[in-house]
Short mmCIF file of C-alpha atoms in Angstrom, two decimals:
data_model
loop_
_atom_site.label_atom_id
_atom_site.label_comp_id
_atom_site.label_asym_id
_atom_site.label_seq_id
_atom_site.Cartn_x
_atom_site.Cartn_y
_atom_site.Cartn_z
CA MET K 1 33.11 135.32 -125.07
CA ALA K 2 36.75 135.57 -124.29
CA ALA K 3 36.90 131.89 -123.99
CA TRP K 4 35.40 131.41 -127.36
CA LYS K 5 37.91 133.89 -129.04
CA ALA K 6 40.76 131.98 -127.28
CA LEU K 7 39.88 128.76 -129.16
CA PRO K 8 42.25 127.77 -131.94
CA HIS K 9 41.01 129.22 -135.28
CA ARG K 10 41.50 125.95 -137.13
CA LEU K 11 38.65 124.27 -135.21
CA VAL K 12 36.17 126.97 -136.50
CA ALA K 13 34.24 125.72 -139.34
CA PHE K 14 32.19 128.85 -139.96
CA ALA K 15 31.80 132.20 -138.24
CA GLY K 16 29.23 132.37 -135.51
CA GLY K 17 28.92 128.60 -135.04
CA PRO K 18 30.23 126.17 -132.46
CA ALA K 19 33.51 124.41 -133.15
CA PRO K 20 33.20 120.93 -134.72
CA ARG K 21 35.14 117.96 -133.31
CA ALA K 22 38.19 117.18 -135.25
CA PHE K 23 37.82 113.91 -137.25
CA SER K 24 41.44 113.00 -136.63
CA LEU K 25 44.79 114.48 -135.46
CA SER K 26 45.69 115.11 -139.02
CA CYS K 27 42.58 116.92 -139.59
CA ALA K 28 43.10 118.95 -136.46
CA SER K 29 46.49 120.25 -137.56
CA ALA K 30 45.74 120.71 -141.26
CA THR K 31 43.89 123.57 -143.15
CA PRO K 32 40.33 123.78 -141.70
CA LEU K 33 37.49 122.03 -143.67
CA THR K 34 34.58 123.80 -145.08
CA ALA K 35 31.12 122.34 -144.46
CA GLU K 36 30.91 121.07 -147.93
CA GLN K 37 34.21 119.21 -147.70
CA LEU K 38 33.06 117.73 -144.39
CA VAL K 39 29.84 116.35 -146.03
CA LYS K 40 31.98 114.76 -148.91
CA LYS K 41 34.41 113.16 -146.25
CA ILE K 42 31.59 111.46 -144.34
CA ARG K 43 29.90 110.22 -147.61
CA THR K 44 33.10 108.76 -148.79
CA GLU K 45 33.80 107.09 -145.50
CA ARG K 46 30.27 105.68 -145.34
CA GLN K 47 30.68 104.31 -148.91
CA GLN K 48 33.96 102.74 -148.12
CA GLN K 49 32.57 101.02 -145.12
CA GLN K 50 29.68 99.55 -147.18
CA GLU K 51 31.94 98.20 -149.96
CA LYS K 52 34.43 96.75 -147.52
CA PRO K 53 34.15 92.92 -147.78
CA GLN K 54 32.92 91.23 -144.84
CA ASP K 55 34.79 88.05 -143.58
CA GLU K 56 31.76 85.69 -143.10
CA VAL K 57 31.42 82.11 -143.22
CA PRO K 58 29.74 80.95 -146.48
CA GLU K 59 25.97 80.34 -145.82
CA ASP K 60 24.34 77.04 -146.44
CA PRO K 61 22.44 77.10 -149.80
CA VAL K 62 19.31 75.88 -148.60
CA LYS K 63 18.98 78.17 -145.53
CA LYS K 64 19.92 80.93 -147.98
CA ARG K 65 16.95 79.93 -150.22
CA VAL K 66 14.50 79.80 -147.31
CA ARG K 67 15.52 83.27 -146.18
CA GLN K 68 15.30 84.60 -149.75
CA LEU K 69 11.90 83.10 -150.33
CA LYS K 70 10.59 84.62 -146.91
CA GLN K 71 11.94 88.21 -147.94
CA PHE K 72 10.47 87.77 -151.46
CA THR K 73 6.93 86.95 -150.04
CA GLN K 74 7.29 89.90 -147.78
CA GLN K 75 8.26 92.05 -150.76
CA LEU K 76 5.31 90.71 -152.89
CA GLN K 77 2.84 91.84 -150.03
CA ARG K 78 4.11 95.34 -150.27
CA VAL K 79 4.62 95.68 -154.05
CA HIS K 80 2.99 98.36 -155.94
CA PRO K 81 -0.27 97.20 -157.65
CA ASN K 82 1.26 98.07 -161.17
CA VAL K 83 4.30 95.73 -160.49
CA LEU K 84 1.97 92.85 -159.38
CA ALA K 85 -0.27 93.26 -162.33
CA LYS K 86 2.80 93.08 -164.63
CA ALA K 87 3.96 89.84 -162.91
CA LEU K 88 0.62 88.28 -163.24
CA LYS K 89 0.40 89.10 -166.93
CA ARG K 90 3.96 87.68 -167.55
CA GLY K 91 2.82 84.46 -165.79
CA MET K 92 -0.55 84.29 -167.42
CA VAL K 93 -1.46 80.63 -168.41
CA PHE K 94 -4.47 81.03 -170.71
CA GLN K 95 -6.95 83.50 -172.19
CA ASN K 96 -9.73 83.74 -174.64
CA THR K 97 -12.86 85.99 -175.25
CA ASP K 98 -14.42 84.88 -171.90
CA ILE K 99 -11.75 84.17 -169.44
CA VAL K 100 -8.11 84.75 -168.23
CA VAL K 101 -6.36 82.13 -166.23
CA ILE K 102 -3.30 83.05 -164.07
CA ASN K 103 -0.74 81.41 -162.14
CA LYS K 104 -1.26 82.82 -158.68
CA PRO K 105 1.96 83.28 -156.83
CA TYR K 106 2.87 82.32 -153.28
CA GLY K 107 2.05 84.78 -150.51
CA ILE K 108 -0.42 86.99 -152.29
CA PRO K 109 -3.97 86.95 -150.83
CA VAL K 110 -6.89 86.95 -153.01
CA HIS K 111 -8.96 89.44 -150.87
CA GLY K 112 -8.09 92.44 -148.86
CA GLY K 113 -8.04 92.73 -145.05
CA PRO K 114 -6.73 94.71 -142.09
CA LYS K 115 -3.13 93.70 -142.55
CA VAL K 116 -3.17 93.32 -146.30
CA LYS K 117 -1.53 95.95 -148.40
CA THR K 118 -1.90 94.43 -151.79
CA CYS K 119 -4.10 91.62 -153.13
CA ILE K 120 -5.30 89.95 -156.32
CA THR K 121 -8.68 91.97 -156.16
CA ASP K 122 -6.97 95.26 -156.03
CA VAL K 123 -5.04 94.60 -159.30
CA LEU K 124 -7.77 93.17 -161.48
CA PRO K 125 -8.63 96.55 -163.23
CA ILE K 126 -4.88 97.16 -163.85
CA LEU K 127 -4.38 93.68 -165.22
CA ALA K 128 -7.38 94.20 -167.57
CA LYS K 129 -5.92 97.30 -169.06
CA LYS K 130 -2.51 95.73 -169.55
CA LEU K 131 -4.13 92.83 -171.48
CA PHE K 132 -6.93 94.47 -173.37
CA GLY K 133 -6.40 98.11 -173.48
CA MET K 134 -7.26 101.07 -171.31
CA LYS K 135 -10.99 100.81 -171.86
CA ALA K 136 -11.15 97.31 -170.78
CA GLU K 137 -13.71 96.10 -168.02
CA PRO K 138 -12.04 95.04 -164.80
CA LEU K 139 -11.72 91.23 -164.53
CA HIS K 140 -13.73 89.43 -162.17
CA LEU K 141 -12.90 86.72 -159.55
CA CYS K 142 -14.63 83.23 -160.13
CA HIS K 143 -13.25 81.52 -157.16
CA ARG K 144 -10.38 81.96 -154.69
CA LEU K 145 -6.99 80.19 -153.40
CA ASP K 146 -5.55 80.62 -150.06
CA LYS K 147 -2.83 83.14 -149.66
CA GLU K 148 -0.16 80.36 -149.36
CA THR K 149 -1.55 78.30 -152.23
CA THR K 150 -0.14 78.55 -155.70
CA GLY K 151 -1.43 77.65 -159.11
CA LEU K 152 -4.28 77.98 -161.44
CA MET K 153 -6.91 80.74 -160.86
CA VAL K 154 -9.78 81.74 -163.21
CA LEU K 155 -10.80 85.30 -163.94
CA ALA K 156 -13.79 86.23 -166.07
CA ARG K 157 -13.78 89.08 -168.49
CA ASN K 158 -17.36 90.26 -167.72
CA GLU K 159 -19.88 89.74 -164.92
CA ASP K 160 -22.15 87.22 -166.96
CA VAL K 161 -19.23 84.85 -167.43
CA ALA K 162 -18.15 85.28 -163.89
CA GLN K 163 -21.58 84.27 -162.73
CA GLN K 164 -21.61 81.27 -165.03
CA ILE K 165 -18.30 79.95 -163.80
CA HIS K 166 -19.01 80.62 -160.13
CA GLU K 167 -22.21 78.41 -160.82
CA PHE K 168 -19.97 75.65 -162.22
CA PHE K 169 -17.74 75.71 -159.26
CA ARG K 170 -20.84 75.64 -156.90
CA THR K 171 -22.42 72.79 -158.60
CA ARG K 172 -19.05 70.77 -158.72
CA LYS K 173 -18.84 70.81 -162.49
CA VAL K 174 -15.24 71.99 -162.43
CA GLU K 175 -12.49 69.38 -162.00
CA LYS K 176 -9.82 70.57 -159.76
CA THR K 177 -6.46 68.83 -159.12
CA TYR K 178 -3.90 69.73 -156.64
CA TRP K 179 -0.43 68.42 -155.69
CA ALA K 180 0.80 68.56 -152.15
CA VAL K 181 4.12 67.54 -150.54
CA CYS K 182 3.05 65.79 -147.30
CA VAL K 183 4.82 64.76 -144.12
CA GLY K 184 4.42 61.11 -143.65
CA LYS K 185 2.53 58.56 -145.85
CA PRO K 186 -1.21 58.30 -146.31
CA GLU K 187 -2.85 54.96 -145.45
CA PRO K 188 -4.31 53.63 -147.50
CA ALA K 189 -2.32 55.10 -150.36
CA GLU K 190 -5.42 56.01 -152.26
CA GLY K 191 -8.96 56.74 -151.26
CA LEU K 192 -11.80 59.13 -150.31
CA VAL K 193 -11.97 61.30 -147.29
CA ASP K 194 -15.67 62.06 -146.49
CA ILE K 195 -15.65 63.79 -143.29
CA PRO K 196 -17.62 67.17 -142.56
CA ILE K 197 -15.64 70.27 -141.52
CA VAL K 198 -16.54 72.90 -139.11
CA GLU K 199 -14.70 76.03 -137.79
CA LYS K 200 -14.04 76.03 -134.00
CA GLU K 201 -12.26 78.09 -131.40
CA VAL K 202 -9.21 76.68 -129.98
CA GLU K 203 -9.03 76.63 -126.33
CA SER K 204 -5.49 77.32 -125.46
CA GLY K 205 -3.15 80.15 -124.38
CA GLN K 206 -3.26 81.58 -127.92
CA HIS K 207 -6.73 82.66 -128.84
CA HIS K 208 -7.45 81.53 -132.36
CA PHE K 209 -9.84 79.75 -134.70
CA LYS K 210 -9.30 76.65 -136.91
CA MET K 211 -11.20 74.45 -139.33
CA THR K 212 -11.45 70.81 -137.92
CA LEU K 213 -13.07 67.54 -138.52
CA ALA K 214 -16.77 67.01 -137.45
CA PRO K 215 -17.30 63.28 -138.03
CA LYS K 216 -20.54 61.58 -138.10
CA TYR K 217 -19.41 58.56 -136.06
CA ARG K 218 -16.84 57.57 -133.58
CA ILE K 219 -15.38 54.32 -132.30
CA SER K 220 -15.58 53.69 -128.54
CA PRO K 221 -12.08 53.06 -127.04
CA GLU K 222 -13.58 50.64 -124.46
CA ASN K 223 -15.33 48.14 -126.77
CA GLY K 224 -14.41 49.21 -130.28
CA LYS K 225 -18.09 49.73 -131.30
CA MET K 226 -19.09 52.49 -133.71
CA SER K 227 -21.70 55.00 -132.62
CA LYS K 228 -23.25 57.92 -134.41
CA ILE K 229 -22.35 61.55 -133.20
CA ARG K 230 -24.73 64.36 -132.92
CA GLN K 231 -23.89 66.44 -135.89
CA ASP K 232 -22.72 70.10 -135.42
CA ARG K 233 -25.28 72.32 -137.07
CA ASP K 234 -22.55 74.49 -138.53
CA ALA K 235 -20.55 71.52 -140.09
CA GLU K 236 -20.26 71.46 -143.88
CA ILE K 237 -20.05 68.42 -146.15
CA ALA K 238 -16.42 67.93 -147.30
CA VAL K 239 -15.14 65.37 -149.68
CA THR K 240 -11.68 64.84 -151.12
CA ARG K 241 -10.29 62.20 -153.34
CA TYR K 242 -6.60 61.50 -152.97
CA ARG K 243 -3.85 59.37 -154.55
CA THR K 244 -0.17 59.04 -153.43
CA LEU K 245 2.09 59.57 -156.50
CA SER K 246 5.26 58.93 -154.75
CA ASN K 247 6.53 58.51 -151.29
CA TRP K 248 9.62 58.26 -149.12
CA SER K 249 10.21 57.32 -145.42
CA SER K 250 9.30 60.94 -144.20
CA GLY K 251 7.43 62.35 -147.17
CA SER K 252 4.87 61.98 -149.97
CA LEU K 253 3.70 63.56 -153.14
CA VAL K 254 0.01 63.37 -153.02
CA GLU K 255 -2.53 64.26 -155.70
CA LEU K 256 -5.87 65.81 -154.47
CA GLN K 257 -9.11 66.37 -156.11
CA PRO K 258 -11.62 68.32 -153.76
CA ILE K 259 -15.20 67.16 -154.65
CA THR K 260 -16.52 70.09 -152.36
CA GLY K 261 -15.10 73.34 -151.71
CA VAL K 262 -15.00 73.97 -147.96
CA LYS K 263 -12.54 76.49 -146.46
CA HIS K 264 -9.04 74.80 -145.93
CA GLN K 265 -10.51 71.40 -146.83
CA LEU K 266 -7.40 69.83 -148.28
CA ARG K 267 -5.22 71.03 -145.39
CA VAL K 268 -7.70 69.70 -142.82
CA HIS K 269 -8.40 66.38 -144.38
CA LEU K 270 -4.74 65.63 -144.88
CA ALA K 271 -3.66 66.85 -141.42
CA PHE K 272 -6.52 65.50 -139.18
CA GLY K 273 -8.09 63.00 -141.40
CA LEU K 274 -4.95 61.16 -142.83
CA GLY K 275 -2.32 62.29 -140.24
CA CYS K 276 -0.14 63.62 -143.10
CA PRO K 277 -0.06 67.56 -142.83
CA ILE K 278 1.26 69.32 -145.94
CA LEU K 279 4.81 70.45 -145.77
CA GLY K 280 4.99 74.07 -144.48
CA ASP K 281 1.42 73.95 -143.00
CA HIS K 282 2.24 75.40 -139.62
CA LYS K 283 -1.56 76.24 -139.02
CA TYR K 284 -2.69 72.59 -139.14
CA SER K 285 0.32 70.62 -138.00
CA HIS K 286 -0.86 71.16 -134.42
CA TRP K 287 -4.47 71.53 -133.26
CA ASN K 288 -4.10 73.22 -129.67
CA LYS K 289 -1.34 75.62 -130.44
CA LEU K 290 0.09 77.99 -133.09
CA ALA K 291 3.67 76.89 -133.57
CA PRO K 292 6.15 75.84 -136.48
CA GLN K 293 5.60 72.58 -137.96
CA LYS K 294 7.66 69.69 -136.27
CA LEU K 295 9.53 67.70 -138.75
CA PRO K 296 11.05 64.33 -138.36
CA PRO K 297 14.94 64.24 -138.37
CA SER K 298 15.18 62.42 -141.81
CA ALA K 299 13.18 65.07 -143.46
CA LEU K 300 15.11 67.96 -141.96
CA LYS K 301 18.29 66.13 -143.17
CA LYS K 302 17.06 65.61 -146.71
CA LEU K 303 15.85 69.34 -146.81
CA GLY K 304 19.03 70.59 -145.29
CA LEU K 305 17.41 72.58 -142.42
CA VAL K 306 17.50 72.55 -138.62
CA GLN K 307 14.06 72.60 -136.73
CA ALA K 308 14.54 76.14 -135.77
CA LYS K 309 14.41 77.21 -139.46
CA ALA K 310 11.45 75.10 -140.28
CA ARG K 311 9.08 78.00 -139.55
CA HIS K 312 10.20 79.62 -142.82
CA LEU K 313 9.06 76.70 -144.84
CA PRO K 314 6.19 77.68 -147.25
CA LEU K 315 2.95 75.83 -147.76
CA HIS K 316 3.64 73.13 -150.42
CA LEU K 317 0.09 73.04 -152.07
CA HIS K 318 -0.20 73.81 -155.76
CA ALA K 319 -3.36 73.83 -158.01
CA CYS K 320 -1.83 72.14 -161.07
CA LYS K 321 -4.76 71.22 -163.21
CA LEU K 322 -8.25 72.54 -164.10
CA ILE K 323 -11.09 71.37 -166.36
CA LEU K 324 -13.77 73.73 -166.95
CA PRO K 325 -17.08 72.92 -168.97
CA ASN K 326 -17.63 74.82 -172.11
CA LEU K 327 -19.09 78.11 -171.50
CA HIS K 328 -21.39 77.95 -174.66
CA GLY K 329 -23.03 74.46 -174.02
CA SER K 330 -20.84 72.11 -175.83
CA GLU K 331 -19.99 69.00 -173.85
CA GLU K 332 -17.23 67.95 -176.04
CA LYS K 333 -15.00 71.11 -176.03
CA LYS K 334 -13.94 71.37 -172.28
CA ILE K 335 -11.19 73.73 -171.34
CA SER K 336 -8.29 71.72 -169.83
CA LEU K 337 -5.36 73.65 -168.15
CA VAL K 338 -2.25 72.63 -166.43
CA CYS K 339 0.32 74.64 -164.38
CA LYS K 340 3.71 73.57 -163.28
CA PRO K 341 4.62 73.91 -159.62
CA PRO K 342 6.84 76.75 -158.36
CA HIS K 343 10.55 76.33 -157.89
CA PHE K 344 10.49 75.90 -154.10
CA PHE K 345 8.00 73.06 -154.68
CA ASN K 346 10.09 71.36 -157.13
CA LEU K 347 13.14 71.76 -154.93
CA ALA K 348 11.44 69.93 -152.03
CA VAL K 349 10.31 67.04 -154.27
CA GLU K 350 13.82 66.67 -155.53
CA ARG K 351 15.46 66.92 -152.07
CA LEU K 352 12.99 64.37 -150.62
CA LYS K 353 13.71 61.90 -153.54
CA LEU K 354 10.16 61.94 -154.75
CA GLU K 355 9.14 61.06 -158.30
CA LYS K 356 6.99 63.87 -159.96
CA PRO K 357 4.98 62.74 -162.95
CA GLN K 358 4.48 64.96 -166.10
CA LEU K 359 1.64 67.09 -166.11
CA GLU K 360 -0.48 66.63 -169.34
CA GLU K 361 -3.60 68.19 -170.60
CA GLU K 362 -6.73 66.15 -171.26
CA SER K 363 -7.24 65.52 -175.02
#
């Protein structure tokens, strides 16, 4: 106790408490600070530190855009359902008494899951209320898009319409058109890929599953003869029509029309069937491993990237056009819808010197 009384009075902030450390020599020799003054001093110093300009080298604009897109997609997955519903309403493409068509943003899953915090399904009741009032029936999903795919997505205003449109998709009466930026050039430039697809376990160091081709025939490497392969019982028929719209030495803009609707069909047919994986498709750029897509040096140069940053490239697959049959039986009055690609898609097309045609609705 005697030692405590012997301490200089100017270091005692309040009676009965331990002596705080002096912030500086001037502080130690000046009038003692009260607790409130100390708090204000700490806050001021922190604010000045945050506002202090940093002497950093200007960042490459392309790398900055890649980082911003990654941060944006992560924020989208954590966004409040009300905020997502408001964004979907703002980007709505079409609505009538039967359906609502939205422009699905990148990075938002359609359905929930163990690691999913926000998905399209969660916000359908909120979106319906924002569009049609508080007593509106929740909107219904008619089909789905992958989390990384952008573009046209149809929602029904009631269960009967949802069933009708779902049947249109199942019986292949809906005409769907996608655009994809691909690595490489399809050979031939236009054609039909008719190869069944099956999901298989990948036997490698990283345990995972992928969709892959299950061809009906194979060519013998010894004599070049074609022989029939025993079909996998789980394989599904998968047919894709494709057409190259524009190409460059390391990339192509390809138009795709899926005749069937197998999981990851377009990605698998392009990557494993034509040898031209979609730009940013890290899952299907390799078969036996999970690794970032390997891009040719010419593509990296055009995109302004280094290979180490390629892992942040988003999937460049966009549902740009949709033609629905008339819901009330008229063959003449089909619903034709178009949707422009997102900014990152257009930026890649521009940097790769690809020519993008105008999207036009059918008359």
